[in-house]
Structures are given as structure tokens and as C-alpha cells.
mmCIF file of C-alpha atoms in Angstrom:
data_model
loop_
_atom_site.group_PDB
_atom_site.id
_atom_site.type_symbol
_atom_site.label_atom_id
_atom_site.label_comp_id
_atom_site.label_asym_id
_atom_site.label_seq_id
_atom_site.Cartn_x
_atom_site.Cartn_y
_atom_site.Cartn_z
ATOM 1 C CA UNK A 1330 0.076 0.090 0.149
ATOM 2 C CA UNK A 1331 3.017 2.353 0.598
ATOM 3 C CA UNK A 1332 4.000 2.014 -2.861
ATOM 4 C CA UNK A 1333 0.405 2.883 -4.226
ATOM 5 C CA UNK A 1334 0.205 5.759 -1.898
ATOM 6 C CA UNK A 1335 3.572 7.128 -3.099
ATOM 7 C CA UNK A 1336 2.461 6.912 -6.766
ATOM 8 C CA UNK A 1337 -0.947 8.613 -5.859
ATOM 9 C CA UNK A 1338 1.189 11.383 -4.065
ATOM 10 C CA UNK A 1339 3.304 11.737 -7.305
ATOM 11 C CA UNK A 1340 0.404 11.465 -9.506
ATOM 12 C CA UNK A 1341 -1.688 14.385 -7.777
ATOM 13 C CA UNK A 1342 1.451 16.617 -7.781
ATOM 14 C CA UNK A 1343 2.093 16.407 -11.558
ATOM 15 C CA UNK A 1344 1.586 19.630 -13.290
ATOM 16 C CA UNK A 1345 0.012 18.113 -16.289
ATOM 17 C CA UNK A 1346 -3.048 16.310 -14.465
ATOM 18 C CA UNK A 1347 -5.621 15.851 -17.111
ATOM 19 C CA UNK A 1348 -8.322 18.537 -16.859
ATOM 20 C CA UNK A 1349 -10.783 16.048 -18.582
ATOM 21 C CA UNK A 1350 -10.154 13.602 -15.729
ATOM 22 C CA UNK A 1351 -10.486 16.254 -12.903
ATOM 23 C CA UNK A 1352 -14.017 17.104 -14.512
ATOM 24 C CA UNK A 1353 -14.962 13.493 -14.825
ATOM 25 C CA UNK A 1354 -14.129 13.025 -10.986
ATOM 26 C CA UNK A 1355 -15.958 16.134 -9.986
ATOM 27 C CA UNK A 1356 -18.982 15.259 -12.209
ATOM 28 C CA UNK A 1357 -19.267 11.607 -10.619
ATOM 29 C CA UNK A 1358 -17.776 11.715 -7.117
ATOM 30 C CA UNK A 1359 -20.962 12.606 -5.038
ATOM 31 C CA UNK A 1360 -23.057 9.776 -7.243
ATOM 32 C CA UNK A 1361 -20.189 7.234 -6.659
ATOM 33 C CA UNK A 1362 -20.067 7.817 -2.959
ATOM 34 C CA UNK A 1363 -23.963 7.561 -2.469
ATOM 35 C CA UNK A 1364 -24.096 4.569 -4.373
ATOM 36 C CA UNK A 1365 -21.267 2.948 -2.615
ATOM 37 C CA UNK A 1366 -22.551 3.966 0.738
ATOM 38 C CA UNK A 1367 -25.721 2.428 -0.151
ATOM 39 C CA UNK A 1368 -24.438 -0.911 -1.164
ATOM 40 C CA UNK A 1369 -21.693 -0.954 1.668
ATOM 41 C CA UNK A 1370 -23.641 0.568 4.457
ATOM 42 C CA UNK A 1371 -20.393 2.580 5.536
ATOM 43 C CA UNK A 1372 -19.511 6.151 4.353
ATOM 44 C CA UNK A 1373 -16.006 5.490 5.334
ATOM 45 C CA UNK A 1374 -15.720 2.305 3.299
ATOM 46 C CA UNK A 1375 -17.634 3.917 0.472
ATOM 47 C CA UNK A 1376 -15.205 6.777 0.492
ATOM 48 C CA UNK A 1377 -12.186 4.227 0.530
ATOM 49 C CA UNK A 1378 -13.591 2.146 -2.350
ATOM 50 C CA UNK A 1379 -14.596 5.477 -4.514
ATOM 51 C CA UNK A 1380 -10.883 6.944 -3.891
ATOM 52 C CA UNK A 1381 -9.554 3.493 -4.976
ATOM 53 C CA UNK A 1382 -11.662 3.405 -7.983
ATOM 54 C CA UNK A 1383 -10.569 7.090 -9.155
ATOM 55 C CA UNK A 1384 -6.832 6.055 -8.342
ATOM 56 C CA UNK A 1385 -7.350 2.921 -10.778
ATOM 57 C CA UNK A 1386 -9.095 5.024 -13.327
ATOM 58 C CA UNK A 1387 -6.354 7.605 -13.176
ATOM 59 C CA UNK A 1388 -3.598 4.940 -13.944
ATOM 60 C CA UNK A 1389 -5.774 3.763 -16.672
ATOM 61 C CA UNK A 1390 -7.044 7.191 -17.838
ATOM 62 C CA UNK A 1391 -5.667 7.104 -21.385
ATOM 63 C CA UNK A 1392 -7.217 3.387 -21.917
ATOM 64 C CA UNK A 1393 -10.517 4.895 -20.424
ATOM 65 C CA UNK A 1394 -10.703 7.636 -22.933
ATOM 66 C CA UNK A 1395 -9.773 5.263 -25.888
ATOM 67 C CA UNK A 1396 -12.614 2.974 -24.801
ATOM 68 C CA UNK A 1397 -16.158 2.879 -26.496
ATOM 69 C CA UNK A 1398 -17.649 4.654 -23.130
ATOM 70 C CA UNK A 1399 -15.667 6.330 -20.472
ATOM 71 C CA UNK A 1400 -18.477 6.473 -18.236
ATOM 72 C CA UNK A 1401 -19.113 2.699 -18.375
ATOM 73 C CA UNK A 1402 -15.389 2.137 -18.000
ATOM 74 C CA UNK A 1403 -15.353 4.175 -14.670
ATOM 75 C CA UNK A 1404 -18.451 2.546 -13.396
ATOM 76 C CA UNK A 1405 -17.103 -0.963 -13.914
ATOM 77 C CA UNK A 1406 -14.122 0.024 -11.883
ATOM 78 C CA UNK A 1407 -16.388 1.294 -9.025
ATOM 79 C CA UNK A 1408 -18.778 -1.690 -9.447
ATOM 80 C CA UNK A 1409 -15.910 -4.014 -9.136
ATOM 81 C CA UNK A 1410 -14.423 -2.390 -6.019
ATOM 82 C CA UNK A 1411 -17.791 -2.468 -4.168
ATOM 83 C CA UNK A 1412 -18.377 -6.157 -5.060
ATOM 84 C CA UNK A 1413 -14.704 -6.868 -4.044
ATOM 85 C CA UNK A 1414 -15.369 -5.094 -0.681
ATOM 86 C CA UNK A 1415 -18.497 -6.964 -0.016
ATOM 87 C CA UNK A 1416 -16.683 -10.476 -0.767
ATOM 88 C CA UNK A 1417 -13.998 -9.532 1.684
ATOM 89 C CA UNK A 1418 -16.575 -8.826 4.269
ATOM 90 C CA UNK A 1419 -18.291 -12.363 3.544
ATOM 91 C CA UNK A 1420 -14.953 -14.124 4.123
ATOM 92 C CA UNK A 1421 -14.514 -12.432 7.743
ATOM 93 C CA UNK A 1422 -16.630 -13.568 10.659
ATOM 94 C CA UNK A 1423 -19.724 -11.469 11.211
ATOM 95 C CA UNK A 1424 -19.860 -12.096 14.955
ATOM 96 C CA UNK A 1425 -17.151 -11.669 17.618
ATOM 97 C CA UNK A 1426 -15.538 -15.013 18.608
ATOM 98 C CA UNK A 1427 -17.468 -17.062 20.864
ATOM 99 C CA UNK A 1428 -20.751 -14.943 20.695
ATOM 100 C CA UNK A 1429 -23.679 -16.649 19.162
ATOM 101 C CA UNK A 1430 -26.604 -14.718 17.383
ATOM 102 C CA UNK A 1431 -29.858 -16.013 18.708
ATOM 103 C CA UNK A 1432 -32.903 -14.506 17.271
ATOM 104 C CA UNK A 1433 -35.477 -13.130 19.871
ATOM 105 C CA UNK A 1434 -39.153 -14.076 19.743
ATOM 106 C CA UNK A 1435 -39.744 -11.514 22.369
ATOM 107 C CA UNK A 1436 -41.332 -8.061 21.046
ATOM 108 C CA UNK A 1437 -39.177 -5.259 20.524
ATOM 109 C CA UNK A 1438 -40.288 -2.671 23.219
ATOM 110 C CA UNK A 1439 -40.688 0.806 22.452
ATOM 111 C CA UNK A 1440 -41.093 0.673 18.671
ATOM 112 C CA UNK A 1441 -44.363 1.348 16.935
ATOM 113 C CA UNK A 1442 -45.829 -1.691 15.028
ATOM 114 C CA UNK A 1443 -45.885 0.719 11.917
ATOM 115 C CA UNK A 1444 -42.148 1.228 12.079
ATOM 116 C CA UNK A 1445 -41.478 -2.525 12.433
ATOM 117 C CA UNK A 1446 -43.966 -3.383 9.366
ATOM 118 C CA UNK A 1447 -41.888 -0.795 7.280
ATOM 119 C CA UNK A 1448 -38.606 -2.221 8.317
ATOM 120 C CA UNK A 1449 -39.979 -5.670 7.117
ATOM 121 C CA UNK A 1450 -41.437 -4.241 3.851
ATOM 122 C CA UNK A 1451 -37.866 -2.374 3.189
ATOM 123 C CA UNK A 1452 -36.335 -5.754 3.785
ATOM 124 C CA UNK A 1453 -38.525 -7.512 1.309
ATOM 125 C CA UNK A 1454 -37.849 -4.925 -1.366
ATOM 126 C CA UNK A 1455 -34.146 -4.972 -0.717
ATOM 127 C CA UNK A 1456 -34.293 -8.801 -1.187
ATOM 128 C CA UNK A 1457 -36.360 -8.426 -4.574
ATOM 129 C CA UNK A 1458 -33.915 -5.920 -5.862
ATOM 130 C CA UNK A 1459 -30.880 -8.191 -5.081
ATOM 131 C CA UNK A 1460 -32.133 -10.730 -7.195
ATOM 132 C CA UNK A 1461 -32.602 -8.517 -10.477
ATOM 133 C CA UNK A 1462 -29.817 -8.847 -13.298
ATOM 134 C CA UNK A 1463 -26.912 -6.446 -12.398
ATOM 135 C CA UNK A 1464 -27.683 -3.587 -14.808
ATOM 136 C CA UNK A 1465 -31.364 -3.539 -14.017
ATOM 137 C CA UNK A 1466 -30.371 -3.484 -9.999
ATOM 138 C CA UNK A 1467 -27.972 -0.754 -10.476
ATOM 139 C CA UNK A 1468 -30.581 1.429 -12.514
ATOM 140 C CA UNK A 1469 -33.371 0.659 -9.730
ATOM 141 C CA UNK A 1470 -30.917 1.542 -6.926
ATOM 142 C CA UNK A 1471 -29.686 4.685 -8.285
ATOM 143 C CA UNK A 1472 -32.935 5.993 -9.653
ATOM 144 C CA UNK A 1473 -35.497 4.735 -7.209
ATOM 145 C CA UNK A 1474 -33.583 4.113 -4.132
ATOM 146 C CA UNK A 1475 -31.104 6.907 -4.214
ATOM 147 C CA UNK A 1476 -33.141 9.654 -6.280
ATOM 148 C CA UNK A 1477 -30.791 10.025 -9.129
ATOM 149 C CA UNK A 1478 -32.740 11.346 -12.390
ATOM 150 C CA UNK A 1479 -32.880 8.962 -15.345
ATOM 151 C CA UNK A 1480 -30.419 11.568 -17.268
ATOM 152 C CA UNK A 1481 -28.029 11.363 -14.572
ATOM 153 C CA UNK A 1482 -28.108 7.542 -14.293
ATOM 154 C CA UNK A 1483 -27.364 7.267 -17.983
ATOM 155 C CA UNK A 1484 -24.505 9.579 -17.830
ATOM 156 C CA UNK A 1485 -23.183 7.820 -14.691
ATOM 157 C CA UNK A 1486 -23.099 4.140 -15.834
ATOM 158 C CA UNK A 1487 -22.621 5.063 -19.531
ATOM 159 C CA UNK A 1488 -25.884 3.984 -21.134
ATOM 160 C CA UNK A 1489 -28.396 5.771 -23.081
ATOM 161 C CA UNK A 1490 -31.594 7.268 -21.377
ATOM 162 C CA UNK A 1491 -33.683 4.785 -23.320
ATOM 163 C CA UNK A 1492 -31.674 1.944 -22.175
ATOM 164 C CA UNK A 1493 -31.961 2.876 -18.725
ATOM 165 C CA UNK A 1494 -35.783 3.548 -19.074
ATOM 166 C CA UNK A 1495 -35.902 -0.145 -20.458
ATOM 167 C CA UNK A 1496 -34.104 -1.526 -17.555
ATOM 168 C CA UNK A 1497 -36.191 0.467 -15.148
ATOM 169 C CA UNK A 1498 -39.515 -0.845 -16.700
ATOM 170 C CA UNK A 1499 -38.540 -4.294 -16.830
ATOM 171 C CA UNK A 1500 -37.149 -4.115 -13.349
ATOM 172 C CA UNK A 1501 -40.361 -2.614 -12.189
ATOM 173 C CA UNK A 1502 -42.268 -5.481 -13.739
ATOM 174 C CA UNK A 1503 -40.117 -8.060 -12.246
ATOM 175 C CA UNK A 1504 -40.470 -6.497 -8.645
ATOM 176 C CA UNK A 1505 -44.057 -6.273 -8.828
ATOM 177 C CA UNK A 1506 -44.239 -9.912 -9.615
ATOM 178 C CA UNK A 1507 -41.718 -10.771 -6.927
ATOM 179 C CA UNK A 1508 -43.460 -8.791 -4.158
ATOM 180 C CA UNK A 1509 -46.827 -10.169 -5.270
ATOM 181 C CA UNK A 1510 -45.665 -13.623 -4.803
ATOM 182 C CA UNK A 1511 -44.013 -13.040 -1.449
ATOM 183 C CA UNK A 1512 -47.269 -11.168 -0.191
ATOM 184 C CA UNK A 1513 -47.256 -8.437 2.324
ATOM 185 C CA UNK A 1514 -45.165 -8.634 5.278
ATOM 186 C CA UNK A 1515 -47.174 -9.937 8.268
ATOM 187 C CA UNK A 1516 -48.464 -7.080 10.498
ATOM 188 C CA UNK A 1517 -46.372 -6.611 13.753
ATOM 189 C CA UNK A 1518 -49.168 -7.557 15.773
ATOM 190 C CA UNK A 1519 -49.454 -10.913 14.054
ATOM 191 C CA UNK A 1520 -45.680 -11.442 15.027
ATOM 192 C CA UNK A 1521 -46.279 -11.518 18.735
ATOM 193 C CA UNK A 1522 -45.806 -7.816 19.117
ATOM 194 C CA UNK A 1523 -48.445 -6.529 21.523
ATOM 195 C CA UNK A 1524 -47.186 -2.905 21.450
#
């Protein structure tokens, strides 16, 4: 890592840092961080992944410019970084050594039934979104879950607006089917919660 940081430091000090690269980073950074934070659940992890993605992109900038689609090239680097981080987490133990997780059947006190029902519904939606093909999942996450306009989604991931709209339409049809099949989450009072 020391070598990488040394290279990054040198790269940042170069007088001929490409203006187009700087513009690309400024244009994409906030959306990259929002997406990575949503996927990783941690702003610190997201910033680290995004910084690493931009570093890799900087090193391959000529190749990115020569590619068919610079935005898609950059997005792939970010996406791969998020996936790698999630894979590393999966290899780590998720609980401290010696501590077992035991689900509780006791009601959660102090939390209104409606709030518990919303959490359950969010979990169902997230599970259904996770089952979508990659591009559909990315479009739904950016547009519906993070509120990024279709035009910006297209620019961000390097697709045409019509392709993004198509992915969204197909994804929403599939989500409607999946969520209808799974049915509504049981109301909190049906799960033994007596508020």
C-alpha cells in the first residue's frame, strides 16, 4: 500500500494532470459515494472504495478515454471495487468469536408496529432488488432508491436514457411479480408484538 500511496501522491502533484479527468471526477464523485454507501452501509468504506476506483481510473485514464464509453469504464471499476469489498466482508466472521446470534421471539419494546412493518417491507424490497440482473439492479438502486434522475443515471453508468428507462421498466415489472408472490409482510401484531 505504501507504494500505491507514493504513486498517488506523485500523480496528484504532476503539473499535467488531465483537466478532463478532474472534470470526470468532480461530475461523478457524489453519485459514486452515494451508491457505494448504499451498497456497503458505511460512508468510510464507500469513500475508500471510491478513492481507490478513481486512483485505478487515473492510472488507466488513457485506456478509459480510448474505450467505447468512458463513463461505463469508470463505473465498472467502481462496481468491481464495491463487489470486492463485499466479498472480503463475507470471508470475515460476522460475529465476535464465541458470541452466538440467537433471534429473539420477544417483542421489540418501544418501537411502534408501523415502524416494524416498514422495516420488514424494506427488507422484502431489498431482497427482491438484489435478485435483479446487475444492470437492472444498478438502475433501480440509483433511480428509485437514491433518487438520481434517469438522465444522470444514464450519464453515470454509460448507457443511453432509453436503455436506462427500459431496464427500469423491466425491473419494476419483475419487482411487482416478486413482491406479489412473497405477499405483504405480516403485521407486527401478528408476529407476537403487542405494543
